[in-house]
mmCIF file of N, CA and C in Angstrom:
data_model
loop_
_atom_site.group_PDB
_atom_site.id
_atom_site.type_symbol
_atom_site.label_atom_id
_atom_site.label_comp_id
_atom_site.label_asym_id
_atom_site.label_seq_id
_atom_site.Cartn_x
_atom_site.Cartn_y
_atom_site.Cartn_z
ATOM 1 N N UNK A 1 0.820 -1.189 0.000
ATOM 2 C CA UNK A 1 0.000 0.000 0.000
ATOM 3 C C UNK A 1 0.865 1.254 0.000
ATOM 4 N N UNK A 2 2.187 1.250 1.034
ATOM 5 C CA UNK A 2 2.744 2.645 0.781
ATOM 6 C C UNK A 2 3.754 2.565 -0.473
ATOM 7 N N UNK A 3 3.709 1.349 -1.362
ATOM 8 C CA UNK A 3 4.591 1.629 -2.599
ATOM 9 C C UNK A 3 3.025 2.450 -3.564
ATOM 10 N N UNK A 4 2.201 2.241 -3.612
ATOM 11 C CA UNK A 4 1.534 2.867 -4.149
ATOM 12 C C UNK A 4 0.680 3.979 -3.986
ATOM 13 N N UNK A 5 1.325 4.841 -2.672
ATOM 14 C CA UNK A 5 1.365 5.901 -2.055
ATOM 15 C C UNK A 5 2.388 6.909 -2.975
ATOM 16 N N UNK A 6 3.456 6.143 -2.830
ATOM 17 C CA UNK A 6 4.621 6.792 -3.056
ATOM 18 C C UNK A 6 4.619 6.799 -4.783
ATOM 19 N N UNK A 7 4.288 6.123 -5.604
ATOM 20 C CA UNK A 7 3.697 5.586 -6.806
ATOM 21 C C UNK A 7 2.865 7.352 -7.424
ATOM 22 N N UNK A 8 1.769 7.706 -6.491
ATOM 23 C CA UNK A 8 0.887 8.094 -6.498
ATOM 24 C C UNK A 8 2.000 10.011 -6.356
ATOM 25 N N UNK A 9 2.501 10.006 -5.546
ATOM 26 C CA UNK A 9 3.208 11.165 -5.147
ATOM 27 C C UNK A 9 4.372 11.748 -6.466
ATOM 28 N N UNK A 10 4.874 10.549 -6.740
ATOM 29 C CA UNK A 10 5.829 10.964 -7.960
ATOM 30 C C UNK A 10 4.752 11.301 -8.948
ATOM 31 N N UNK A 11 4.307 10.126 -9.473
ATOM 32 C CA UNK A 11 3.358 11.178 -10.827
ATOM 33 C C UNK A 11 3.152 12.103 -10.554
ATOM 34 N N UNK A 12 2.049 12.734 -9.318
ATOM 35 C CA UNK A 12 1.929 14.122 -9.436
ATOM 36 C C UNK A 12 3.299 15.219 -9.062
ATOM 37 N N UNK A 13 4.222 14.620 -8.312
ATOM 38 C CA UNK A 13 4.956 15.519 -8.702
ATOM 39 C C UNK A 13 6.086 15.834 -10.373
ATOM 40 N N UNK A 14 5.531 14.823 -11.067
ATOM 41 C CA UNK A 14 6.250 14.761 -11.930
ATOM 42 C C UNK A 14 5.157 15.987 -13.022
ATOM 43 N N UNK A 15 3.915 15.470 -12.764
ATOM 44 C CA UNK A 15 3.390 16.391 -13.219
ATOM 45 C C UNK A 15 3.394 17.900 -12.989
ATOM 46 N N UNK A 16 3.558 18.053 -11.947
ATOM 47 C CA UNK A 16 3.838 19.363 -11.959
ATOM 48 C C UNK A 16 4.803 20.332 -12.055
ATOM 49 N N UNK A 17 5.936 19.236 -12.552
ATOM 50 C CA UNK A 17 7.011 19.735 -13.072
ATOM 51 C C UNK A 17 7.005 19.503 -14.500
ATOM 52 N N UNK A 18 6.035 19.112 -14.972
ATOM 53 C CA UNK A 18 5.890 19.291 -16.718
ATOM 54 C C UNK A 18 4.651 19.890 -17.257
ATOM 55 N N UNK A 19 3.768 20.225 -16.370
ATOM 56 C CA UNK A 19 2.665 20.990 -16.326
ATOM 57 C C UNK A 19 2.497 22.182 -17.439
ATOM 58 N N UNK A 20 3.374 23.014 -17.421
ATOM 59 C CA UNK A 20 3.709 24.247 -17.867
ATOM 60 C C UNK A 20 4.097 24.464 -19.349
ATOM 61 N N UNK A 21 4.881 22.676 -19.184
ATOM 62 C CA UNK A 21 5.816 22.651 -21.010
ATOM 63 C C UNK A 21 4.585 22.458 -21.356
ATOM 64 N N UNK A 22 3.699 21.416 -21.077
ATOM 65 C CA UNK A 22 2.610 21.006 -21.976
ATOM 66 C C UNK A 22 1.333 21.654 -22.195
ATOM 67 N N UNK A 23 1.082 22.422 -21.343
ATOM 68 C CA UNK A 23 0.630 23.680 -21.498
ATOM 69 C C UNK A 23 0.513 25.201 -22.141
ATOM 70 N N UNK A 24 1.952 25.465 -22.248
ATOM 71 C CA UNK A 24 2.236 26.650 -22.676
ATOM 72 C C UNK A 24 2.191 26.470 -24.360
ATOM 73 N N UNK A 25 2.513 27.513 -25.120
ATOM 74 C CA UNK A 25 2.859 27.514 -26.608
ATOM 75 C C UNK A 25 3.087 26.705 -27.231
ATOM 76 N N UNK A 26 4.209 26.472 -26.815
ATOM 77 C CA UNK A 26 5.295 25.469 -27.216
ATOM 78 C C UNK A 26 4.554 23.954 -27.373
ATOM 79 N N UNK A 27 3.573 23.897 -26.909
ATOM 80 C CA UNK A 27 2.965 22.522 -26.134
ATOM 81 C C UNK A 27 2.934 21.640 -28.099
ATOM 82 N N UNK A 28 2.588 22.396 -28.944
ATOM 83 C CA UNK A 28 2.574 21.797 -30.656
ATOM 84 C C UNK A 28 3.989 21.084 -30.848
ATOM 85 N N UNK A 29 5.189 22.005 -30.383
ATOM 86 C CA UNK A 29 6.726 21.207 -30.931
ATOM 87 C C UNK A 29 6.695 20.431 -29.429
ATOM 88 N N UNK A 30 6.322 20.448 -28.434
ATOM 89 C CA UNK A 30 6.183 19.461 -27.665
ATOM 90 C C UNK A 30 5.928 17.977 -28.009
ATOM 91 N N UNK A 31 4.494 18.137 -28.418
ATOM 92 C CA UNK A 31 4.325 16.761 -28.614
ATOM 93 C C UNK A 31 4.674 15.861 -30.202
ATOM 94 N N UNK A 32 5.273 16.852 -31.068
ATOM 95 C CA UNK A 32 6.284 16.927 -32.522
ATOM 96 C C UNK A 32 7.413 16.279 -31.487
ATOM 97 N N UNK A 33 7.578 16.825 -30.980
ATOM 98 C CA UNK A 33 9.451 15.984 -31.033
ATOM 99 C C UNK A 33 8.843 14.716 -30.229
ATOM 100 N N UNK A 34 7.628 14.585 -28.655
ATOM 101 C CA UNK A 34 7.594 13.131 -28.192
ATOM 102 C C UNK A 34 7.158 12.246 -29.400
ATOM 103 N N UNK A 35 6.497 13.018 -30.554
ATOM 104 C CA UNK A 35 5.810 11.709 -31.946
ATOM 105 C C UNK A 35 7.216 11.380 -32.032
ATOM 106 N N UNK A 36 7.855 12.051 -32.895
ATOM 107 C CA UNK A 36 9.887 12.138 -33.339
ATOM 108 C C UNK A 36 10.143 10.674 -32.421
ATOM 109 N N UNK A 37 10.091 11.448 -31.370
ATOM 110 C CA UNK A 37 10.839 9.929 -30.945
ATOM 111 C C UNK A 37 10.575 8.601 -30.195
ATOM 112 N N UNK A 38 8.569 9.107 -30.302
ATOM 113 C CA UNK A 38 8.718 7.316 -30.098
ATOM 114 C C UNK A 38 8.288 6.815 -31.536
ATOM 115 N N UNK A 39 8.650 7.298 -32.775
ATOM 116 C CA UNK A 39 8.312 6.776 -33.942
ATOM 117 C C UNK A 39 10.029 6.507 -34.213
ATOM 118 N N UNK A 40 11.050 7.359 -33.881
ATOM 119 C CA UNK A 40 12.001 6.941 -33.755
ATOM 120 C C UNK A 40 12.459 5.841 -33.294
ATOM 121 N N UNK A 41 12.398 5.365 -31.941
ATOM 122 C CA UNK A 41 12.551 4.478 -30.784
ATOM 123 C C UNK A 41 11.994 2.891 -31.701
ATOM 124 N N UNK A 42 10.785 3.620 -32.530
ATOM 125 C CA UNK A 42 10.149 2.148 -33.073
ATOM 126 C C UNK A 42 11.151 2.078 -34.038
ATOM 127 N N UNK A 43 11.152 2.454 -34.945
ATOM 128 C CA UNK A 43 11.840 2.403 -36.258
ATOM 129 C C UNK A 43 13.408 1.448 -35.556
ATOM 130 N N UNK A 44 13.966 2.087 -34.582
ATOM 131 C CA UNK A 44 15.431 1.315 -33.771
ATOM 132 C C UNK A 44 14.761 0.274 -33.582
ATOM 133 N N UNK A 45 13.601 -0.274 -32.555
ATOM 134 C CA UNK A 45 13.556 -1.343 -32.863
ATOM 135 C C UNK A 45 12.950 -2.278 -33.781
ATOM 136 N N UNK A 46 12.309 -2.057 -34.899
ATOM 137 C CA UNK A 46 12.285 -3.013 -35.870
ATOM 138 C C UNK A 46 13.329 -3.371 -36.724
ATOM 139 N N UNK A 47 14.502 -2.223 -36.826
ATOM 140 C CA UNK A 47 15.777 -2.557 -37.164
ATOM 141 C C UNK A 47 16.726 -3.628 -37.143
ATOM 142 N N UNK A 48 16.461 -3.530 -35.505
ATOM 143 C CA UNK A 48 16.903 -4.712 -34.820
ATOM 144 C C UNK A 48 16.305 -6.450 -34.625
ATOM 145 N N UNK A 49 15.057 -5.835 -34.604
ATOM 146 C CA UNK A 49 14.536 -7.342 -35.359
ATOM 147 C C UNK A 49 14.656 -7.873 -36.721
ATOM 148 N N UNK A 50 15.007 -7.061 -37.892
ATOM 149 C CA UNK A 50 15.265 -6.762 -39.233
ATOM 150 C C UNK A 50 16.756 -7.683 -38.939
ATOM 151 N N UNK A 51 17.539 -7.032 -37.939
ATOM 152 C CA UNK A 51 19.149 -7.577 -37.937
ATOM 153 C C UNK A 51 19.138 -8.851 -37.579
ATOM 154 N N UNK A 52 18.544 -9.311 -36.415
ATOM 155 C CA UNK A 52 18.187 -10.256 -35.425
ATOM 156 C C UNK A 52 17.713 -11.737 -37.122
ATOM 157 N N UNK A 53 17.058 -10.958 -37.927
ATOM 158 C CA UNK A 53 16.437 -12.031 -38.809
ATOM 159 C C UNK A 53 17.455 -12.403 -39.945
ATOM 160 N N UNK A 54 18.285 -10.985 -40.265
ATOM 161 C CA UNK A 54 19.323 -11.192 -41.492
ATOM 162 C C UNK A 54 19.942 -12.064 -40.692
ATOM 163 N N UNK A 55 20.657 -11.938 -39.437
ATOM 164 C CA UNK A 55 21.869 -12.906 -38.679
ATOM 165 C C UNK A 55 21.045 -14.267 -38.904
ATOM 166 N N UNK A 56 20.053 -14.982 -38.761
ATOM 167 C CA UNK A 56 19.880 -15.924 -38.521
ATOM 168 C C UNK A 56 20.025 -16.734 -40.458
ATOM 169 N N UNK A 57 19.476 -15.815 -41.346
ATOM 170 C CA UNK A 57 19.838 -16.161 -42.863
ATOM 171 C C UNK A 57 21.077 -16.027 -42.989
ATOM 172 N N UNK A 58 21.602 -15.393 -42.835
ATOM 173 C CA UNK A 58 23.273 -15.418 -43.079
ATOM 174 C C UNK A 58 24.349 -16.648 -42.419
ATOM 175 N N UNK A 59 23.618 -17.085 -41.441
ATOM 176 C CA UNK A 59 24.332 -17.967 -40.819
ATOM 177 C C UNK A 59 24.163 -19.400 -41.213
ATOM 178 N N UNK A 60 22.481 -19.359 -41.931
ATOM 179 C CA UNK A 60 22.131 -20.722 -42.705
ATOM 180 C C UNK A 60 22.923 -20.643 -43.736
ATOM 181 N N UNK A 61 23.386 -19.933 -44.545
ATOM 182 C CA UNK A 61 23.976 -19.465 -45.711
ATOM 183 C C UNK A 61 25.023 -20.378 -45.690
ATOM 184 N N UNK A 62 25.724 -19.592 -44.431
ATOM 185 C CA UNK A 62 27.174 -20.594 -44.443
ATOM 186 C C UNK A 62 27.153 -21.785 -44.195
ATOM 187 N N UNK A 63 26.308 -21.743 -43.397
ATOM 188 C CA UNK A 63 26.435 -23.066 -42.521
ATOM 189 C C UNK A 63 26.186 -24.793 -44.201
ATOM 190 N N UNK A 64 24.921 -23.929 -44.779
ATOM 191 C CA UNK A 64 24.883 -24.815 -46.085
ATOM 192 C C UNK A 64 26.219 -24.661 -47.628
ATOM 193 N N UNK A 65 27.021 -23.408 -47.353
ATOM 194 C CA UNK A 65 27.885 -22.870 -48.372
ATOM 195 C C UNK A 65 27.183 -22.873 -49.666
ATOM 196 N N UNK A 66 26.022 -22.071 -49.493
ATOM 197 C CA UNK A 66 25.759 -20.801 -50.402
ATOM 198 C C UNK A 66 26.600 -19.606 -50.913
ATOM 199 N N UNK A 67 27.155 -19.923 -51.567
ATOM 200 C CA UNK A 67 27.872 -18.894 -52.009
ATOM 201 C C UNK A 67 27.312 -17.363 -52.442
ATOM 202 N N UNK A 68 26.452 -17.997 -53.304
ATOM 203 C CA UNK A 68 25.515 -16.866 -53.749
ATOM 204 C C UNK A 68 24.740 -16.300 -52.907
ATOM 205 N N UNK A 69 24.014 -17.107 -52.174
ATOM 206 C CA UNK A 69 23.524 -16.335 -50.840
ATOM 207 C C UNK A 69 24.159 -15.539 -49.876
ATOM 208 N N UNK A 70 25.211 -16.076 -48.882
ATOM 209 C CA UNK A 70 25.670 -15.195 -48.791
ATOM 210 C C UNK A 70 26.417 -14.003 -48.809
ATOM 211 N N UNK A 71 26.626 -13.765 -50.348
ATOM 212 C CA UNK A 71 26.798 -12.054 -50.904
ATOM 213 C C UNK A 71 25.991 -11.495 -50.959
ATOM 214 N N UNK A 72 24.625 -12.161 -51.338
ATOM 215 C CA UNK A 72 23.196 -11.130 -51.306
ATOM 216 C C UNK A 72 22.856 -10.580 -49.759
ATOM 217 N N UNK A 73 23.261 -11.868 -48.680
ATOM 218 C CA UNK A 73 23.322 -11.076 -47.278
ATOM 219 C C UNK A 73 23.726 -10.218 -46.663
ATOM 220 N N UNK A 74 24.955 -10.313 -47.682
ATOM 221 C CA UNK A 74 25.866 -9.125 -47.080
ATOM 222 C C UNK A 74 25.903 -8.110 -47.577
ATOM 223 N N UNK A 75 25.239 -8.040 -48.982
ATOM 224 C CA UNK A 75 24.424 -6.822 -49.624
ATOM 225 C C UNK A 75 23.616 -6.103 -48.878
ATOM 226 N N UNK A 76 22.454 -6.866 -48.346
ATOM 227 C CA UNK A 76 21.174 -6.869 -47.446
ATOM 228 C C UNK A 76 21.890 -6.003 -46.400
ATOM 229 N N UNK A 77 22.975 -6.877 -45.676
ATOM 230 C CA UNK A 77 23.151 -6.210 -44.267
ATOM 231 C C UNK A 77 23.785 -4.371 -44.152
ATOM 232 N N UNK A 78 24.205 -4.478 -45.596
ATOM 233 C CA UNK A 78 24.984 -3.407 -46.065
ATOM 234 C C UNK A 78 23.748 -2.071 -45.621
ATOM 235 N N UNK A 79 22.878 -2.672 -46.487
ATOM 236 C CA UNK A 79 21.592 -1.448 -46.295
ATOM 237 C C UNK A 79 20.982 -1.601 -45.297
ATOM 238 N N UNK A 80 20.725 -2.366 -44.224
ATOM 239 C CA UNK A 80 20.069 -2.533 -42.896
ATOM 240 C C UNK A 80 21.054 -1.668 -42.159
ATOM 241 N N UNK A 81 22.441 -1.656 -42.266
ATOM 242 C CA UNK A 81 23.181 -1.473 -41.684
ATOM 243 C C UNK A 81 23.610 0.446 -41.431
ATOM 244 N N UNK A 82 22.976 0.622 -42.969
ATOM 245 C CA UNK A 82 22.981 2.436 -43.090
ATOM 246 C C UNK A 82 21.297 3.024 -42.583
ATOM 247 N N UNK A 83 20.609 2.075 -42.794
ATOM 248 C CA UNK A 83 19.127 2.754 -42.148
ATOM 249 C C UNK A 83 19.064 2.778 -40.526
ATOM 250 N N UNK A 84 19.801 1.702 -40.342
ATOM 251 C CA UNK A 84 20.073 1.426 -38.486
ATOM 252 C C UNK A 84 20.882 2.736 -38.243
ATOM 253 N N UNK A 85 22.120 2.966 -38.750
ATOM 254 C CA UNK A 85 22.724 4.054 -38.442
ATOM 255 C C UNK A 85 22.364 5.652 -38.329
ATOM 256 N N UNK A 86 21.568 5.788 -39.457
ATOM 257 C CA UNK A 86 21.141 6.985 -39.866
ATOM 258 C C UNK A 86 19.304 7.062 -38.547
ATOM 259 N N UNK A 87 18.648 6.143 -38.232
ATOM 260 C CA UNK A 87 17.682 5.916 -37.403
ATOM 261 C C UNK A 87 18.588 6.189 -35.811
ATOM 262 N N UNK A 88 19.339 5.786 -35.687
ATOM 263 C CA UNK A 88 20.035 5.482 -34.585
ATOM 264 C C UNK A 88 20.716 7.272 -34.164
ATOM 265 N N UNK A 89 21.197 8.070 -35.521
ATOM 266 C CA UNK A 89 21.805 9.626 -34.910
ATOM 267 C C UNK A 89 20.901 10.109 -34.895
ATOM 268 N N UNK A 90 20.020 10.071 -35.507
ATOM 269 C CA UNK A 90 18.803 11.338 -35.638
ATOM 270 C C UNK A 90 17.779 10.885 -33.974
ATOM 271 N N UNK A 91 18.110 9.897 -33.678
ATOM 272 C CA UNK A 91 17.402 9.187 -32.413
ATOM 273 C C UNK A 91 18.609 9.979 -31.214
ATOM 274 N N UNK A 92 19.390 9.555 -31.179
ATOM 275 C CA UNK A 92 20.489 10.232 -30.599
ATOM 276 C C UNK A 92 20.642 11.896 -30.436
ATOM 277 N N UNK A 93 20.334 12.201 -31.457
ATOM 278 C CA UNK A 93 20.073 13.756 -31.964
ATOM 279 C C UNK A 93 19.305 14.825 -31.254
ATOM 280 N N UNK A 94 18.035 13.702 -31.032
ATOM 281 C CA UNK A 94 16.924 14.464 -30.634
ATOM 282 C C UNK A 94 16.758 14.157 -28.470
ATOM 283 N N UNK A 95 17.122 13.117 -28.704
ATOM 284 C CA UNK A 95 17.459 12.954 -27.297
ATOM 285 C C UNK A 95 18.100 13.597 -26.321
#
């Protein structure tokens, strides 16, 4: 019961220390940059499930010696690898 006392005390004081941003003018590029970055945050992680799935093809690749396959993986990873990056500063950026 007193963790959800104390539970109860932070939100509102948290609120009332953000009360004002979300309130005032500004409150439009407010909630522009929180979209920014939890559309950001997503985009990082489907990336990573994107990576999580190339690693597991790339590894059948070898494991069978596909040759041809795996150059197309490593093609693949090439461009997973610049959208992760470029998702990842602008995430960084805004943070």
């Amino acid at each position: 019961m007193n963790g959800l006392k104390n539970k109860g005390k932070f939100l509102r004081d948290v609120w009332l220390l953000t009360k004002s941003y979300w309130q005032s003018e500004e409150k439009g590029k407010a909630y522009l940059l929180l979209t920014a970055i939890v559309a950001l945050t997503l985009g990082v992680v489907y990336m990573l499930v994107l990576l999580n799935k190339w690693n597991n093809a790339f590894y059948n690749a070898l494991q069978n010696y596909q040759t041809e396959l795996i150059f197309d993986e490593l093609i693949h990873f090439g461009w997973l690898a610049v959208i992760y990056i470029i998702l990842a500063v602008y995430a960084f950026y805004l943070l």
